Amino acid sequence: MTGIEFLASFIATGRLHGIGIGSTLAEVDRALQHRRVDVVGEGGVSLRRDYGFVEFYFNPGEEWVMSGGSIELHRLANAPEPAARWAACTGVEFAPYTAWAEVRKALSEAPAVPEFTISDQGGFLEYRAENSCVSVVVVDDEEEERGYHAGHGDVWSVSLWAPVRAS
């Protein structure tokens, strides 16, 4: 599977490899047999699981439960090794750069195309899909060229967040 296909599915559903907000640490371990680093916050109040350019965040409770995550695509332009390790583990191959136009094209073919709220983030545009709780940050500075980092029109990162619950 290509990174673009993977991202389109993730953006549309808020799930990757069957896991998402509310998944337990054990479920994540079953879904991803990948080398990682765990960073526990002071006092054990948080856990960040770092897979290279993919990170998940967990909150404690009876079990650690996923509260968010991010795919830091901008890291791949300067360091392709994490993408190669990810491909070997998951079968998903990411290129050094991911054009937002290509992801949007793949999304247009998805069964449930998300609606986006767009906001300017100063040199970046954020596309928020409220239904899937995923946001995509895209480089919007026309002078930014591809090189050691993503260029104009490329996806910088994709984030997953927990929905805010009404009280």
Coordinates of N, CA and C in Angstrom, one line a residue:
M1 N 0.9 -1.2 0.0 CA 0.0 0.0 0.0 C 0.9 1.2 0.0
T2 N 0.5 2.2 -0.7 CA 1.3 3.5 -0.7 C 0.9 4.3 0.5
G3 N 1.8 5.2 0.8 CA 1.6 6.2 1.9 C 0.3 7.0 1.6
I4 N 0.1 7.4 0.3 CA -1.0 8.2 0.0 C -2.3 7.4 0.2
E5 N -2.4 6.2 -0.1 CA -3.6 5.4 0.1 C -3.8 5.2 1.6
F6 N -2.7 5.0 2.4 CA -2.8 4.8 3.8 C -3.3 6.1 4.4
L7 N -2.8 7.3 4.0 CA -3.2 8.6 4.6 C -4.7 8.8 4.3
A8 N -5.1 8.6 3.1 CA -6.5 8.8 2.7 C -7.5 8.0 3.6
S9 N -7.1 6.7 3.8 CA -7.9 5.9 4.7 C -7.9 6.4 6.1
F10 N -6.7 6.8 6.6 CA -6.6 7.3 8.0 C -7.4 8.6 8.2
I11 N -7.3 9.5 7.2 CA -8.0 10.8 7.3 C -9.5 10.6 7.2
A12 N -10.0 9.7 6.4 CA -11.4 9.4 6.3 C -12.0 8.7 7.5
T13 N -11.2 7.8 8.2 CA -11.7 7.0 9.3 C -11.2 7.3 10.7
G14 N -10.1 8.0 10.8 CA -9.4 8.2 12.1 C -8.8 6.9 12.7
R15 N -8.6 5.9 11.8 CA -8.1 4.6 12.3 C -6.9 4.3 11.4
L16 N -5.9 3.7 11.9 CA -4.8 3.1 11.1 C -4.4 1.8 11.7
H17 N -4.3 0.8 10.8 CA -4.1 -0.5 11.2 C -5.0 -1.0 12.2
G18 N -6.3 -0.5 12.2 CA -7.3 -1.0 13.1 C -7.3 -0.3 14.4
I19 N -6.4 0.6 14.7 CA -6.4 1.3 16.0 C -6.7 2.8 15.8
G20 N -7.1 3.4 16.9 CA -7.4 4.8 16.9 C -7.7 5.3 18.3
I21 N -8.3 6.4 18.5 CA -8.7 7.0 19.8 C -9.4 5.9 20.6
G22 N -9.0 5.7 21.8 CA -9.6 4.7 22.7 C -9.0 3.4 22.7
S23 N -8.1 3.1 21.7 CA -7.4 1.8 21.7 C -6.5 1.7 22.9
T24 N -6.4 0.5 23.4 CA -5.5 0.3 24.5 C -4.1 0.0 24.0
L25 N -3.2 0.1 24.9 CA -1.8 -0.2 24.6 C -1.6 -1.6 24.1
A26 N -2.3 -2.5 24.7 CA -2.2 -3.9 24.2 C -2.7 -4.0 22.8
E27 N -3.8 -3.3 22.4 CA -4.3 -3.4 21.0 C -3.3 -2.7 20.1
V28 N -2.7 -1.7 20.5 CA -1.6 -1.1 19.6 C -0.5 -2.0 19.4
D29 N -0.1 -2.7 20.5 CA 1.0 -3.7 20.4 C 0.7 -4.8 19.4
R30 N -0.5 -5.3 19.4 CA -0.9 -6.3 18.5 C -0.9 -5.8 17.1
A31 N -1.4 -4.6 16.9 CA -1.5 -4.0 15.5 C -0.1 -3.6 14.9
L32 N 0.8 -3.2 15.8 CA 2.1 -2.7 15.3 C 3.2 -3.4 15.9
Q33 N 3.8 -4.3 15.2 CA 5.0 -5.0 15.7 C 6.2 -4.3 15.2
H34 N 6.4 -3.1 15.7 CA 7.5 -2.2 15.1 C 8.3 -1.7 16.3
R35 N 9.6 -1.4 16.0 CA 10.5 -0.9 17.0 C 10.0 0.5 17.4
R36 N 10.2 0.8 18.7 CA 9.6 2.0 19.3 C 10.4 2.4 20.5
V37 N 10.1 3.6 20.9 CA 10.6 4.2 22.2 C 9.4 4.7 23.0
D38 N 9.3 4.3 24.2 CA 8.3 4.8 25.1 C 8.8 5.9 26.0
V39 N 8.1 7.0 26.1 CA 8.5 8.1 27.0 C 7.3 8.3 27.9
V40 N 7.6 8.0 29.2 CA 6.5 8.2 30.2 C 6.7 9.5 30.8
G41 N 5.6 10.3 30.9 CA 5.6 11.6 31.5 C 5.9 11.6 33.0
E42 N 6.3 12.7 33.5 CA 6.7 12.8 35.0 C 5.4 12.4 35.8
G43 N 5.6 11.5 36.7 CA 4.6 11.0 37.6 C 3.7 10.0 36.9
G44 N 4.0 9.5 35.7 CA 3.2 8.5 35.0 C 1.9 9.0 34.5
V45 N 1.8 10.3 34.2 CA 0.5 10.9 33.8 C 0.3 10.8 32.3
S46 N 1.3 10.5 31.6 CA 1.2 10.4 30.1 C 2.2 9.4 29.6
L47 N 1.9 8.9 28.4 CA 2.9 8.1 27.6 C 2.9 8.5 26.2
R48 N 4.1 8.7 25.7 CA 4.3 8.9 24.2 C 5.0 7.8 23.7
R49 N 4.4 7.1 22.7 CA 5.1 6.0 22.0 C 5.6 6.5 20.7
D50 N 6.9 6.4 20.5 CA 7.5 7.0 19.3 C 8.0 5.9 18.4
Y51 N 7.5 5.8 17.2 CA 7.9 4.8 16.2 C 8.8 5.4 15.1
G52 N 9.3 6.6 15.3 CA 10.2 7.3 14.3 C 9.5 8.5 13.8
F53 N 8.7 8.4 12.7 CA 8.0 9.5 12.3 C 6.5 9.4 12.6
V54 N 6.1 8.4 13.3 CA 4.7 8.2 13.8 C 4.8 8.1 15.3
E55 N 3.9 8.8 16.0 CA 3.8 8.8 17.4 C 2.4 8.7 17.9
F56 N 2.2 8.0 19.0 CA 0.9 7.9 19.6 C 1.0 8.4 21.1
Y57 N -0.1 9.0 21.6 CA -0.1 9.5 22.9 C -1.2 8.8 23.7
F58 N -0.9 8.5 24.9 CA -1.8 7.7 25.8 C -2.0 8.3 27.1
N59 N -3.2 8.1 27.7 CA -3.6 8.6 29.0 C -3.7 7.3 29.9
P60 N -3.4 7.5 31.2 CA -3.5 6.3 32.1 C -4.9 6.1 32.5
G61 N -5.1 5.0 33.1 CA -6.4 4.6 33.7 C -6.2 3.2 34.1
E62 N -7.3 2.4 34.0 CA -7.1 1.0 34.3 C -6.1 0.4 33.3
E63 N -6.1 1.0 32.1 CA -5.1 0.6 31.1 C -4.7 1.9 30.4
W64 N -3.5 1.9 29.7 CA -3.2 3.1 28.9 C -4.1 3.1 27.7
V65 N -4.7 4.3 27.4 CA -5.6 4.4 26.3 C -5.2 5.5 25.4
M66 N -5.2 5.3 24.1 CA -4.8 6.2 23.1 C -5.6 7.5 23.1
S67 N -5.0 8.6 23.2 CA -5.7 9.9 23.2 C -5.3 10.8 22.0
G68 N -4.4 10.4 21.2 CA -4.0 11.1 20.0 C -2.8 10.5 19.3
G69 N -2.4 11.1 18.3 CA -1.2 10.6 17.5 C -0.8 11.6 16.4
S70 N 0.3 11.3 15.8 CA 0.7 12.2 14.7 C 1.6 11.4 13.8
I71 N 1.6 11.8 12.5 CA 2.4 11.2 11.5 C 3.2 12.4 11.0
E72 N 4.5 12.5 11.3 CA 5.3 13.7 11.0 C 6.0 13.4 9.7
L73 N 5.3 13.6 8.6 CA 5.8 13.4 7.2 C 7.0 14.2 6.9
H74 N 7.1 15.4 7.4 CA 8.2 16.4 7.1 C 9.5 15.8 7.5
R75 N 9.6 14.8 8.4 CA 10.9 14.2 8.8 C 11.5 13.3 7.7
L76 N 10.6 12.8 6.8 CA 11.1 11.8 5.8 C 12.0 12.4 4.7
A77 N 11.8 13.7 4.4 CA 12.7 14.3 3.3 C 14.1 14.2 3.7
N78 N 14.5 14.4 5.0 CA 15.8 14.4 5.4 C 16.3 13.1 6.0
A79 N 15.4 12.2 6.3 CA 15.7 10.9 6.9 C 14.8 9.8 6.4
P80 N 15.1 9.2 5.3 CA 14.2 8.1 4.7 C 14.2 6.8 5.5
E81 N 15.2 6.6 6.4 CA 15.3 5.3 7.1 C 14.1 4.9 7.9
P82 N 13.5 5.9 8.6 CA 12.2 5.5 9.3 C 11.1 5.0 8.4
A83 N 11.0 5.6 7.2 CA 10.0 5.1 6.3 C 10.3 3.7 5.8
A84 N 11.6 3.4 5.6 CA 11.9 2.1 5.1 C 11.6 1.0 6.2
R85 N 11.9 1.4 7.5 CA 11.6 0.5 8.6 C 10.1 0.3 8.8
W86 N 9.3 1.4 8.6 CA 7.9 1.3 8.7 C 7.3 0.4 7.6
A87 N 7.8 0.6 6.3 CA 7.4 -0.3 5.2 C 7.7 -1.7 5.5
A88 N 8.8 -2.0 6.0 CA 9.2 -3.4 6.3 C 8.2 -4.0 7.4
C89 N 7.8 -3.2 8.3 CA 6.9 -3.7 9.4 C 5.4 -3.7 9.0
T90 N 5.0 -2.7 8.3 CA 3.5 -2.5 8.0 C 3.1 -2.8 6.6
G91 N 4.1 -2.7 5.6 CA 3.7 -2.9 4.2 C 3.3 -1.6 3.6
V92 N 3.4 -0.5 4.3 CA 3.0 0.9 3.8 C 4.3 1.6 3.5
E93 N 4.4 2.0 2.2 CA 5.5 2.7 1.7 C 5.3 4.2 1.5
F94 N 6.1 5.0 2.2 CA 6.0 6.4 2.1 C 7.1 7.0 1.3
A95 N 6.8 7.9 0.4 CA 7.9 8.7 -0.3 C 8.4 9.8 0.6
P96 N 9.6 10.3 0.2 CA 10.2 11.4 1.0 C 9.2 12.6 1.1
Y97 N 8.4 12.9 0.1 CA 7.4 14.0 0.1 C 6.1 13.4 -0.3
T98 N 5.0 14.0 0.3 CA 3.7 13.6 0.1 C 2.9 14.9 -0.3
A99 N 2.5 15.0 -1.6 CA 1.7 16.1 -2.1 C 0.3 16.0 -1.6
W100 N -0.2 17.1 -1.0 CA -1.6 17.2 -0.6 C -2.6 16.9 -1.7
A101 N -2.3 17.4 -2.9 CA -3.2 17.2 -4.1 C -3.3 15.7 -4.3
E102 N -2.3 14.9 -4.2 CA -2.4 13.5 -4.4 C -3.3 12.8 -3.3
V103 N -3.1 13.3 -2.1 CA -3.9 12.7 -1.0 C -5.4 13.1 -1.2
R104 N -5.7 14.3 -1.6 CA -7.0 14.8 -1.9 C -7.7 13.9 -3.0
K105 N -6.9 13.6 -4.0 CA -7.4 12.8 -5.1 C -7.8 11.4 -4.6
A106 N -6.9 10.8 -3.8 CA -7.2 9.5 -3.2 C -8.4 9.6 -2.3
L107 N -8.5 10.7 -1.5 CA -9.7 10.9 -0.6 C -11.0 11.0 -1.4
S108 N -10.9 11.5 -2.6 CA -12.1 11.7 -3.4 C -12.7 10.4 -3.9
E109 N -11.9 9.3 -3.8 CA -12.3 8.0 -4.2 C -12.7 7.1 -3.0
A110 N -12.6 7.7 -1.8 CA -13.0 7.0 -0.5 C -14.5 6.9 -0.4
P111 N -15.0 5.9 0.3 CA -16.5 5.8 0.4 C -17.1 6.9 1.2
A112 N -16.4 7.4 2.2 CA -16.9 8.6 3.0 C -15.9 9.7 2.9
V113 N -16.1 10.6 2.0 CA -15.2 11.8 1.9 C -15.4 12.8 3.0
P114 N -14.4 13.0 3.8 CA -14.6 14.0 4.9 C -14.7 15.4 4.4
E115 N -15.5 16.2 5.2 CA -15.5 17.6 5.0 C -14.4 18.3 5.8
F116 N -13.8 19.3 5.3 CA -12.7 19.9 6.0 C -13.0 21.4 6.4
T117 N -12.6 21.8 7.6 CA -12.6 23.1 8.0 C -11.1 23.6 7.8
I118 N -10.9 24.7 7.1 CA -9.5 25.1 6.8 C -9.2 26.3 7.5
S119 N -8.0 26.3 8.1 CA -7.5 27.5 8.8 C -6.1 27.8 8.5
D120 N -5.7 29.1 8.5 CA -4.4 29.5 8.1 C -3.5 29.4 9.4
Q121 N -2.4 28.8 9.3 CA -1.5 28.6 10.4 C -0.1 29.3 10.2
G122 N -0.1 30.4 9.4 CA 1.1 31.1 9.2 C 2.1 30.3 8.4
G123 N 2.0 30.3 7.1 CA 2.9 29.5 6.2 C 2.4 28.0 6.1
F124 N 1.3 27.7 6.8 CA 0.7 26.3 6.7 C -0.8 26.5 6.6
L125 N -1.5 25.6 6.0 CA -2.9 25.5 6.1 C -3.2 24.2 6.9
E126 N -4.2 24.3 7.8 CA -4.7 23.1 8.5 C -6.0 22.7 8.0
Y127 N -6.2 21.5 7.6 CA -7.4 20.9 7.1 C -7.9 20.0 8.2
R128 N -9.0 20.4 8.9 CA -9.6 19.6 10.0 C -10.8 18.8 9.6
A129 N -10.8 17.5 9.7 CA -11.9 16.6 9.4 C -12.5 16.3 10.8
E130 N -13.6 17.0 11.2 CA -14.2 16.8 12.5 C -14.8 15.4 12.7
N131 N -15.3 14.8 11.6 CA -15.9 13.5 11.8 C -14.9 12.4 12.2
S132 N -13.7 12.5 11.6 CA -12.7 11.5 11.9 C -11.7 11.9 13.0
C133 N -11.8 13.2 13.4 CA -10.9 13.8 14.4 C -9.4 13.7 13.9
V134 N -9.3 14.1 12.6 CA -7.9 14.1 12.0 C -7.7 15.5 11.4
S135 N -6.5 16.0 11.6 CA -6.1 17.2 10.9 C -4.9 17.0 10.1
V136 N -4.8 17.7 9.0 CA -3.7 17.7 8.1 C -3.1 19.1 7.9
V137 N -1.8 19.2 8.2 CA -1.1 20.4 8.0 C -0.3 20.4 6.7
V138 N -0.5 21.4 5.9 CA 0.1 21.4 4.5 C 0.9 22.7 4.4
V139 N 2.1 22.6 3.8 CA 2.9 23.8 3.6 C 2.2 24.7 2.6
D140 N 2.1 26.0 3.0 CA 1.3 26.9 2.2 C 2.2 28.1 1.7
D141 N 3.5 28.1 2.0 CA 4.4 29.1 1.6 C 4.9 28.8 0.2
E142 N 4.5 29.7 -0.8 CA 4.9 29.4 -2.2 C 6.4 29.4 -2.4
E143 N 7.2 30.0 -1.5 CA 8.6 30.1 -1.7 C 9.3 28.8 -1.1
E144 N 8.6 28.0 -0.4 CA 9.2 26.8 0.2 C 9.3 25.7 -0.9
E145 N 10.5 25.3 -1.1 CA 10.8 24.3 -2.1 C 11.2 23.0 -1.4
R146 N 10.9 21.9 -2.1 CA 11.3 20.6 -1.6 C 12.9 20.6 -1.4
G147 N 13.3 20.0 -0.4 CA 14.7 19.8 -0.1 C 14.9 19.0 1.1
Y148 N 15.5 19.5 2.2 CA 15.6 18.8 3.4 C 14.3 18.7 4.2
H149 N 13.3 19.4 3.6 CA 12.0 19.3 4.3 C 10.9 19.5 3.2
A150 N 9.7 19.3 3.5 CA 8.6 19.3 2.6 C 8.5 20.7 2.0
G151 N 8.0 20.8 0.8 CA 7.8 22.1 0.1 C 6.4 22.5 -0.1
H152 N 6.1 23.6 -0.8 CA 4.8 24.1 -1.0 C 3.9 23.1 -1.5
G153 N 2.7 22.9 -0.9 CA 1.7 21.9 -1.3 C 1.9 20.5 -0.7
D154 N 3.0 20.3 0.0 CA 3.2 19.0 0.6 C 2.6 18.9 2.0
V155 N 2.3 17.7 2.4 CA 1.8 17.5 3.7 C 2.9 17.5 4.7
W156 N 2.8 18.3 5.7 CA 3.8 18.5 6.8 C 3.6 17.4 7.9
S157 N 2.3 17.3 8.3 CA 2.0 16.3 9.3 C 0.5 16.0 9.3
V158 N 0.1 14.9 9.9 CA -1.3 14.5 10.0 C -1.5 14.1 11.5
S159 N -2.5 14.7 12.1 CA -2.7 14.4 13.6 C -4.1 13.9 13.8
L160 N -4.1 13.1 14.9 CA -5.3 12.5 15.4 C -5.5 13.0 16.8
W161 N -6.8 13.4 17.1 CA -7.0 13.9 18.4 C -8.3 13.3 19.0
A162 N -8.4 13.3 20.3 CA -9.6 12.8 20.9 C -10.7 13.9 20.8
P163 N -12.0 13.5 20.5 CA -13.0 14.5 20.4 C -13.3 15.1 21.8
V164 N -13.8 16.3 21.8 CA -14.2 17.0 23.0 C -15.6 16.5 23.3
R165 N -15.7 16.0 24.6 CA -17.1 15.5 25.0 C -17.8 16.6 25.7
A166 N -19.1 16.7 25.3 CA -20.0 17.7 26.0 C -20.2 17.3 27.4
S167 N -20.3 18.2 28.3 CA -20.5 17.9 29.7 C -21.9 17.8 30.1

